[in-house]
mmCIF file of C-alpha atoms in Angstrom:
data_model
loop_
_atom_site.group_PDB
_atom_site.id
_atom_site.type_symbol
_atom_site.label_atom_id
_atom_site.label_comp_id
_atom_site.label_asym_id
_atom_site.label_seq_id
_atom_site.Cartn_x
_atom_site.Cartn_y
_atom_site.Cartn_z
ATOM 1 C CA MET A 79 71.325 230.952 122.131
ATOM 2 C CA SER A 80 72.762 231.096 125.646
ATOM 3 C CA ALA A 81 75.834 229.141 126.672
ATOM 4 C CA GLY A 82 75.560 226.234 129.079
ATOM 5 C CA ARG A 83 76.781 226.072 132.654
ATOM 6 C CA TYR A 84 80.458 226.001 131.671
ATOM 7 C CA GLY A 85 80.399 228.400 128.733
ATOM 8 C CA GLU A 86 80.445 228.310 124.953
ATOM 9 C CA THR A 87 83.946 226.822 124.691
ATOM 10 C CA THR A 88 82.890 223.799 126.711
ATOM 11 C CA ASP A 89 79.629 223.510 124.768
ATOM 12 C CA ARG A 90 81.504 223.463 121.464
ATOM 13 C CA ALA A 91 84.089 220.953 122.655
ATOM 14 C CA TYR A 92 81.454 218.559 123.978
ATOM 15 C CA GLU A 93 79.302 218.914 120.888
ATOM 16 C CA ARG A 94 82.314 218.172 118.682
ATOM 17 C CA ALA A 95 83.071 215.074 120.777
ATOM 18 C CA GLY A 96 79.518 213.849 120.286
ATOM 19 C CA PHE A 97 78.700 213.761 123.989
ATOM 20 C CA GLY A 98 75.185 213.937 125.395
ATOM 21 C CA ALA A 99 73.265 211.649 123.048
ATOM 22 C CA PRO A 100 70.178 210.124 124.694
ATOM 23 C CA VAL A 101 70.317 206.557 126.004
ATOM 24 C CA ARG A 102 67.813 203.891 125.085
ATOM 25 C CA ARG A 103 65.139 203.156 127.655
ATOM 26 C CA GLY A 104 64.436 199.490 128.107
ATOM 27 C CA GLY A 105 61.176 197.899 129.147
ATOM 28 C CA ARG A 106 62.545 196.171 132.240
ATOM 29 C CA PRO A 107 64.281 198.752 134.446
ATOM 30 C CA ALA A 108 65.629 198.291 137.951
ATOM 31 C CA LEU A 109 65.660 201.016 140.559
ATOM 32 C CA VAL A 110 69.087 201.140 142.231
ATOM 33 C CA VAL A 111 69.096 203.243 145.406
ATOM 34 C CA VAL A 112 72.708 203.981 146.264
ATOM 35 C CA ASP A 113 73.663 204.544 149.907
ATOM 36 C CA LEU A 114 70.592 206.359 151.161
ATOM 37 C CA THR A 115 71.565 205.189 154.620
ATOM 38 C CA ARG A 116 71.425 207.363 157.707
ATOM 39 C CA GLY A 117 75.164 207.997 157.561
ATOM 40 C CA PHE A 118 74.611 209.855 154.289
ATOM 41 C CA THR A 119 71.090 211.264 154.623
ATOM 42 C CA GLU A 120 71.417 212.824 158.094
ATOM 43 C CA ASP A 121 73.818 215.635 158.918
ATOM 44 C CA ALA A 122 74.382 214.305 162.447
ATOM 45 C CA PHE A 123 76.873 211.812 160.975
ATOM 46 C CA PRO A 124 80.369 212.887 159.786
ATOM 47 C CA SER A 125 79.733 211.483 156.301
ATOM 48 C CA GLY A 126 76.192 212.831 156.057
ATOM 49 C CA ALA A 127 74.140 215.803 154.902
ATOM 50 C CA ASP A 128 70.466 216.689 155.179
ATOM 51 C CA LEU A 129 69.062 214.847 152.162
ATOM 52 C CA THR A 130 65.423 215.011 153.214
ATOM 53 C CA ASP A 131 64.274 216.154 149.769
ATOM 54 C CA VAL A 132 66.243 213.407 148.015
ATOM 55 C CA VAL A 133 64.781 210.771 150.329
ATOM 56 C CA GLY A 134 61.269 212.074 149.691
ATOM 57 C CA ALA A 135 61.667 212.097 145.904
ATOM 58 C CA THR A 136 63.227 208.644 145.914
ATOM 59 C CA GLY A 137 60.354 207.363 148.027
ATOM 60 C CA GLN A 138 57.926 208.620 145.385
ATOM 61 C CA LEU A 139 59.874 206.813 142.692
ATOM 62 C CA ILE A 140 59.959 203.560 144.652
ATOM 63 C CA GLU A 141 56.201 203.647 145.186
ATOM 64 C CA ALA A 142 55.682 204.325 141.483
ATOM 65 C CA ALA A 143 57.863 201.332 140.606
ATOM 66 C CA ARG A 144 55.781 198.841 142.605
ATOM 67 C CA PRO A 145 52.737 198.421 140.301
ATOM 68 C CA ALA A 146 54.969 197.458 137.373
ATOM 69 C CA GLY A 147 56.997 195.021 139.454
ATOM 70 C CA VAL A 148 60.205 196.993 138.948
ATOM 71 C CA PRO A 149 62.955 195.507 141.138
ATOM 72 C CA VAL A 150 64.310 197.816 143.840
ATOM 73 C CA VAL A 151 67.919 197.338 144.915
ATOM 74 C CA PHE A 152 69.315 199.239 147.898
ATOM 75 C CA THR A 153 73.021 199.555 148.582
ATOM 76 C CA ALA A 154 74.860 200.340 151.791
ATOM 77 C CA ILE A 155 78.507 200.870 152.660
ATOM 78 C CA ALA A 156 79.397 198.906 155.799
ATOM 79 C CA TYR A 157 82.776 198.065 157.283
ATOM 80 C CA THR A 158 83.838 195.503 159.826
ATOM 81 C CA PRO A 159 85.523 196.837 162.984
ATOM 82 C CA ALA A 160 88.905 195.805 161.583
ATOM 83 C CA GLU A 161 88.253 197.574 158.271
ATOM 84 C CA ALA A 162 86.931 200.714 159.945
ATOM 85 C CA ALA A 163 89.856 201.014 162.346
ATOM 86 C CA GLY A 164 92.725 199.778 160.180
ATOM 87 C CA ASP A 165 94.386 200.436 156.840
ATOM 88 C CA SER A 166 93.060 197.547 154.733
ATOM 89 C CA VAL A 167 90.542 199.790 152.968
ATOM 90 C CA THR A 168 92.696 202.386 151.241
ATOM 91 C CA TRP A 169 89.718 204.670 150.586
ATOM 92 C CA LEU A 170 89.303 205.242 154.329
ATOM 93 C CA GLN A 171 92.777 206.738 154.518
ATOM 94 C CA LYS A 172 91.418 209.545 152.344
ATOM 95 C CA ALA A 173 87.820 209.697 153.610
ATOM 96 C CA GLN A 174 88.319 209.449 157.370
ATOM 97 C CA GLY A 175 84.737 210.343 158.289
ATOM 98 C CA MET A 176 83.489 207.178 156.645
ATOM 99 C CA ARG A 177 85.148 205.067 159.324
ATOM 100 C CA THR A 178 81.912 205.546 161.268
ATOM 101 C CA LEU A 179 80.075 203.377 158.711
ATOM 102 C CA ARG A 180 80.405 200.216 160.797
ATOM 103 C CA ALA A 181 78.326 197.131 160.118
ATOM 104 C CA GLY A 182 75.354 196.939 162.466
ATOM 105 C CA SER A 183 75.458 200.615 163.422
ATOM 106 C CA GLU A 184 72.741 203.231 162.912
ATOM 107 C CA ALA A 185 74.913 204.902 160.278
ATOM 108 C CA VAL A 186 74.556 202.008 157.816
ATOM 109 C CA ALA A 187 70.806 201.503 158.251
ATOM 110 C CA VAL A 188 68.683 202.331 155.202
ATOM 111 C CA ASP A 189 66.892 205.603 155.872
ATOM 112 C CA PRO A 190 63.640 204.585 157.621
ATOM 113 C CA ARG A 191 61.661 207.174 155.651
ATOM 114 C CA LEU A 192 62.115 205.086 152.498
ATOM 115 C CA PRO A 193 59.352 202.543 151.650
ATOM 116 C CA ARG A 194 61.603 199.500 151.762
ATOM 117 C CA ARG A 195 60.007 196.040 151.577
ATOM 118 C CA PRO A 196 61.299 192.578 152.498
ATOM 119 C CA GLU A 197 61.461 191.575 148.838
ATOM 120 C CA ASP A 198 63.832 194.435 147.983
ATOM 121 C CA HIS A 199 67.466 193.519 147.494
ATOM 122 C CA LEU A 200 70.318 194.914 149.601
ATOM 123 C CA ILE A 201 73.883 195.062 148.292
ATOM 124 C CA VAL A 202 76.592 195.725 150.891
ATOM 125 C CA LYS A 203 79.692 197.321 149.453
ATOM 126 C CA LYS A 204 83.095 198.626 150.511
ATOM 127 C CA GLY A 205 83.835 201.084 147.717
ATOM 128 C CA ALA A 206 82.162 203.829 145.731
ATOM 129 C CA SER A 207 80.609 201.869 142.882
ATOM 130 C CA ALA A 208 77.704 199.580 143.678
ATOM 131 C CA PHE A 209 79.145 197.188 141.080
ATOM 132 C CA PHE A 210 82.720 196.938 142.321
ATOM 133 C CA GLY A 211 83.298 193.739 144.283
ATOM 134 C CA THR A 212 79.556 192.992 144.556
ATOM 135 C CA SER A 213 76.934 190.779 142.931
ATOM 136 C CA LEU A 214 74.918 193.701 141.532
ATOM 137 C CA ALA A 215 75.575 193.037 137.834
ATOM 138 C CA ALA A 216 74.705 189.356 138.246
ATOM 139 C CA THR A 217 71.581 190.239 140.239
ATOM 140 C CA LEU A 218 70.330 192.658 137.575
ATOM 141 C CA THR A 219 71.026 190.141 134.824
ATOM 142 C CA ALA A 220 69.235 187.366 136.705
ATOM 143 C CA LEU A 221 66.237 189.641 137.187
ATOM 144 C CA GLY A 222 66.124 190.312 133.446
ATOM 145 C CA CYS A 223 66.749 194.047 133.836
ATOM 146 C CA ASP A 224 67.865 196.124 130.866
ATOM 147 C CA THR A 225 68.061 199.651 132.331
ATOM 148 C CA VAL A 226 69.235 201.159 135.620
ATOM 149 C CA VAL A 227 67.289 204.040 137.171
ATOM 150 C CA LEU A 228 69.824 205.434 139.611
ATOM 151 C CA CYS A 229 69.070 207.305 142.840
ATOM 152 C CA GLY A 230 71.104 208.044 145.939
ATOM 153 C CA ALA A 231 74.159 209.687 147.392
ATOM 154 C CA THR A 232 76.522 211.173 146.844
ATOM 155 C CA THR A 233 76.285 212.497 143.299
ATOM 156 C CA SER A 234 80.011 213.173 143.089
ATOM 157 C CA GLY A 235 81.031 209.866 144.652
ATOM 158 C CA CYS A 236 79.016 206.671 144.736
ATOM 159 C CA VAL A 237 76.310 207.770 142.274
ATOM 160 C CA ARG A 238 78.765 208.783 139.567
ATOM 161 C CA ALA A 239 80.941 205.699 140.132
ATOM 162 C CA THR A 240 77.875 203.467 139.906
ATOM 163 C CA ALA A 241 76.699 205.203 136.732
ATOM 164 C CA VAL A 242 80.082 204.617 135.089
ATOM 165 C CA ASP A 243 80.157 200.945 136.057
ATOM 166 C CA ALA A 244 76.519 200.424 135.043
ATOM 167 C CA VAL A 245 77.343 201.591 131.520
ATOM 168 C CA GLN A 246 80.490 199.474 131.483
ATOM 169 C CA SER A 247 78.339 196.504 132.528
ATOM 170 C CA GLY A 248 75.950 197.086 129.604
ATOM 171 C CA PHE A 249 73.076 198.886 131.342
ATOM 172 C CA PRO A 250 71.724 202.224 130.069
ATOM 173 C CA VAL A 251 71.391 204.682 132.958
ATOM 174 C CA LEU A 252 68.672 207.173 133.901
ATOM 175 C CA VAL A 253 69.353 209.549 136.803
ATOM 176 C CA PRO A 254 66.347 211.490 138.142
ATOM 177 C CA ARG A 255 67.861 214.784 139.267
ATOM 178 C CA GLU A 256 65.653 215.177 142.340
ATOM 179 C CA CYS A 257 66.602 211.694 143.545
ATOM 180 C CA VAL A 258 70.347 212.259 143.948
ATOM 181 C CA GLY A 259 72.170 214.534 146.354
ATOM 182 C CA ASP A 260 75.515 215.640 147.703
ATOM 183 C CA ARG A 261 77.083 217.614 150.534
ATOM 184 C CA ALA A 262 77.591 220.736 148.421
ATOM 185 C CA PRO A 263 75.996 222.116 145.245
ATOM 186 C CA GLY A 264 79.237 222.510 143.273
ATOM 187 C CA PRO A 265 80.258 218.833 143.176
ATOM 188 C CA HIS A 266 76.608 217.844 142.739
ATOM 189 C CA GLU A 267 76.059 219.955 139.634
ATOM 190 C CA ALA A 268 79.474 219.194 138.120
ATOM 191 C CA ASN A 269 78.892 215.476 138.316
ATOM 192 C CA LEU A 270 75.355 215.658 136.961
ATOM 193 C CA PHE A 271 76.876 217.526 134.018
ATOM 194 C CA ASP A 272 79.449 214.772 133.566
ATOM 195 C CA ILE A 273 76.920 211.948 133.845
ATOM 196 C CA GLN A 274 74.639 213.617 131.299
ATOM 197 C CA ALA A 275 77.514 214.145 128.893
ATOM 198 C CA LYS A 276 79.059 210.680 129.020
ATOM 199 C CA TYR A 277 77.244 208.016 131.026
ATOM 200 C CA GLY A 278 73.472 208.417 131.240
ATOM 201 C CA ASP A 279 70.468 210.678 130.927
ATOM 202 C CA VAL A 280 69.860 213.099 133.786
ATOM 203 C CA ILE A 281 66.091 213.527 133.789
ATOM 204 C CA GLY A 282 63.410 215.129 135.926
ATOM 205 C CA LEU A 283 61.430 213.223 138.524
ATOM 206 C CA ALA A 284 58.251 213.797 136.504
ATOM 207 C CA ASP A 285 59.848 212.156 133.464
ATOM 208 C CA ALA A 286 60.991 209.175 135.558
ATOM 209 C CA LEU A 287 57.531 208.746 137.082
ATOM 210 C CA ALA A 288 55.918 208.905 133.643
ATOM 211 C CA HIS A 289 58.358 206.306 132.311
ATOM 212 C CA LEU A 290 57.460 203.918 135.132
ATOM 213 C CA ASP A 291 53.759 204.605 134.672
ATOM 214 C CA ARG A 292 53.961 203.531 131.012
ATOM 215 C CA LEU A 293 55.330 200.084 131.929
ATOM 216 C CA PRO A 294 52.931 197.108 131.914
ATOM 217 C CA ARG A 295 51.275 196.423 135.275
ATOM 218 C CA THR A 296 52.059 193.135 136.999
#
């Protein structure tokens, strides 16, 4: 039996801790698309990378969610001019390139390649987690959702933070691997490993599509 990505010692330690058990899959999921805005999906922006493949896979998932009436919730980071230029948002002192994510700018627009509809929800946030300081948990509860299918960017930042807070808010998490992306492969893979071990199930796109296809049609 071959060792995993981080070797036999890590495998044994995680097995002993009981990490990696599968999550339950509810019958009323929501698709949460984290920060697939132009500032993250296009490498022309300081905070961005070319996430064409992630956008394409997420688009497939959104289209597959429609027949079952699965709610789709987009998120976007957007700062006021005062927030972007000043020191009130401590995160921006560390992540200077994100000061370009100004409300109303092209950088905070949802990627136009995604099949967004007027009935889809949009959560505007200031931090990494889509739950922190937002109405997301209340929105999912009001919609009767019992599972979060999580897509977006970046895997090591907003996706992981959202996965952690989803679990802490009582929602099992599924993360289709092809539907999340990052600026570099190292942080991407490390955080998928961590999510799979502790916070949700990292699954293939085919598995996610099949799960949605098994839901009752509306």
